[in-house]
Amino acid sequence: MAIISAEKVKFYYENYENSDNQGNTPQKPVLDSIDLEIKKGEFVAVLGHNGSGKSTLAKHFNAMLLPSGGRVLVGGRNTADENEIYEIRRMVGMVLQNPDNQIVSTIVEEDVAFGPENLGVEPGEIRRRVDEALKTVGMYDYRLHAPHKLSGGQKQRVAIAGILAMRPECIVLDEPTAMLDPKGRKEVLDTISRLNREQGITIVLITHYMDEAAAADRVVVMESGRILLDGTPREVFSHVDKLRQVGLDVPQPTELCYELRKHGIPLPEGVLTAEECVAALSMLLEETYADN
Amino acid sequence: MIDITLGQYFPGNSFLHRMDPRVKMVLIFLYIFSVFIPQNWVGLGLAVAFLVFVIILSRLPVKLIFKSIKPIIPLVLITSALNIFYISDGTTLFKWGFIQITTKGITTASFIAIRIICLIAGSSLLTYTTSPTTLTDALERLLSPLKVVKLNVHELAMMMTIALRFIPTLIEETDKIMSAQKARGADLESGGLMQRIRALIPIIVPLFVSSFRRAFDLATAMECRCYRGGERRTRMKQMKMRVPDYISIVVVLAFAAGLLGLNFIFKSVL
Ligand SMILES: Nc1ncnc2c1ncn2[C@@H]1O[C@H](COP(=O)(O)OP(=O)(O)O)[C@@H](O)[C@H]1O
Ligand SMILES: [Mg+2]
């Protein structure tokens, strides 16, 4: 079942810089006929060069932006329907890149309560949800801390808790790890993959880290407002040339095998992780050794 | 780094921390006003004793209270000095040219010094035992009758909360930008006034740009979390007056009335 489906979505930013002098809408759409279906419980990574339209697409998933053409359905509700906006934003939570700029309150637990408070949830229930959400992301012990004293990874986990407290079905994360150190990155990634696995929450992760994408169920590659590739990480990362053409990398193990294969060394395609790479290489070495 | 003591919440679970913030706010204001009632040493002593009692109730480190008083010591000294030199009635203790020190001058100066200290310590008790958000919340609820005159109290409170949330972030950022500009050879400490102001431009401009960026991001984040202003919004922390709050109201009212009464019993020393 699809939780989010984009049907022929076209989008123009209708502001001055993008318009010609007569104030007409620009010629080139930022999103150009996007067809995308995200299924319940999926973990989808979205890759793409800067300016390829990832953030713009993400903002269509929770009715922050409305399509100029086509439509977006979230759990069967049209994002263009005024009456459904808040239900859609509850269902699809969004975590942004800069951990500092999305925390509203001066105390962690009060920030986590912000979403459910806006939804008009009853106070006792908010308390329960806040505690549960903070425990889920492992920040319960910090519930009375000031957010500005936390590390980047901790702030992002608080932001995730703030979304969880709204009981979402899907979380869209727009480069949540781009400003974090490796430790913070790992904390955030572990948290989201656990949410996906244990609670069945659908995850849409926009990232420019290939290893993060390799861990997803599905990878979507965007280029100039279109979807270039869409498939399992194995399928997508086998198109090394195509990805390089649009300025993207592939995971390092994939790249290593690809380069070796190009030089005539018989390695399998679609190697994703370091373990797989090691296994393939050692098998190859054993074979050559046996042959001699 | 600049230390904004007022507005620095010190988490805890004391009687004061658990009080209804609205009651706490009103009572502390009442206390601050009543510090100006006593005209005699007994009353002033009582006011100080009451403050000490409340500080003990708050279980705050005494160090923290002194820290809040420290910045106003110059102010206290200047006002006291002015009073000592300007008041000329009472018994003269010392006279040199037109400078004259009288008993009355000393008494008045001490009264003023003690009152200012009580005022600051009292108000810092409020900010130490109440998180800034709770404080704005309480203010929002106390001012909510003003909705009648079309004042959007919720938005006002939200702005205060956000300001409080971002002050430390912006201070940190200012520090960073200053270091970055210094590393590029910017000289922020020497030169005349105009030169120094000009030296601040490369700090203020990036700070402004990034603040707008932050404001834009925050607005997006708030909308993503279903923010739609004050209506239909509930709060996790309910404000409920409990027995201790009622008792506190009675005690503080009795205290203020007592101070008034003492003014009749003892002769004014001012
Ligand atoms: N608010 C905006 N107004 C006008 N143009 C914008 C705005 N936001 C993004 N764009 C343009 O839309 C395109 C896609 O941007 P974006 O969705 O942010 O890409 P990505 O997230 O993949 O880097 C870019 O060319 C960008 O310049
Ligand atoms: Mg982006």
Coordinates of N, CA and C in Angstrom, one line a residue, chain A residues 50 54-55 95-99 102 152-153 156 173-182 184-186 188-189 205-209 212:
Chain A
N50 N 23.3 18.7 -5.7 CA 22.7 20.0 -5.1 C 21.8 20.7 -6.2
K54 N 15.6 17.7 -4.6 CA 15.2 16.8 -3.5 C 14.4 17.4 -2.4
S55 N 14.9 18.6 -1.9 CA 14.2 19.3 -0.9 C 12.8 19.7 -1.3
V95 N 12.2 16.2 9.3 CA 13.4 16.6 10.0 C 14.3 17.3 9.0
L96 N 14.8 18.5 9.4 CA 15.6 19.3 8.5 C 17.1 19.2 8.8
Q97 N 17.8 19.8 7.9 CA 19.3 19.7 8.0 C 19.9 20.3 9.2
N98 N 19.6 21.5 9.5 CA 20.3 22.2 10.6 C 19.6 21.9 11.9
P99 N 20.4 21.2 12.8 CA 19.8 20.8 14.0 C 19.4 21.9 14.9
Q102 N 15.6 23.9 14.2 CA 14.3 23.3 14.2 C 13.8 23.0 15.6
G152 N 25.3 17.9 18.1 CA 24.5 17.9 16.9 C 23.6 16.6 16.7
G153 N 24.3 15.5 17.0 CA 23.5 14.2 16.9 C 22.4 14.1 17.9
Q156 N 19.5 16.3 16.7 CA 18.7 15.7 15.7 C 17.8 14.6 16.2
L173 N 13.4 12.9 6.1 CA 14.6 13.6 6.7 C 15.4 14.2 5.6
D174 N 15.5 15.5 5.6 CA 16.3 16.2 4.5 C 17.7 16.4 5.0
E175 N 18.6 15.6 4.5 CA 20.0 15.6 4.9 C 20.2 15.9 6.3
P176 N 19.7 15.0 7.2 CA 19.7 15.2 8.6 C 21.2 15.0 9.2
T177 N 22.1 14.4 8.4 CA 23.4 14.2 9.0 C 24.4 15.1 8.4
A178 N 24.0 16.0 7.5 CA 25.0 16.8 6.7 C 25.9 17.6 7.6
M179 N 25.3 18.1 8.8 CA 26.1 19.0 9.6 C 26.7 18.2 10.8
L180 N 26.6 16.9 10.8 CA 27.1 16.2 12.0 C 28.4 15.5 11.9
D181 N 29.1 15.3 13.0 CA 30.3 14.5 13.0 C 30.0 13.0 12.8
P182 N 31.0 12.2 12.5 CA 30.7 10.8 12.3 C 29.9 10.1 13.4
G184 N 27.8 11.6 15.5 CA 26.4 12.0 15.5 C 25.7 11.4 14.3
R185 N 26.4 11.2 13.2 CA 25.8 10.6 12.0 C 25.3 9.2 12.3
K186 N 26.2 8.5 13.0 CA 25.8 7.1 13.4 C 24.6 7.0 14.3
V188 N 22.2 9.1 14.6 CA 20.9 9.4 13.9 C 20.5 8.3 13.0
L189 N 21.5 7.7 12.2 CA 21.2 6.6 11.3 C 20.7 5.4 12.1
L205 N 14.8 9.2 3.3 CA 16.0 9.8 3.8 C 16.8 10.5 2.6
I206 N 16.8 11.8 2.6 CA 17.6 12.5 1.6 C 19.0 12.6 2.1
T207 N 19.9 12.2 1.3 CA 21.3 12.2 1.8 C 22.3 12.4 0.7
H208 N 23.5 12.8 1.0 CA 24.5 12.7 0.0 C 25.6 11.7 0.4
Y209 N 25.4 11.0 1.4 CA 26.3 9.9 1.8 C 25.9 8.6 1.2
E212 N 25.0 5.7 3.5 CA 23.6 5.8 4.1 C 22.6 5.2 3.1

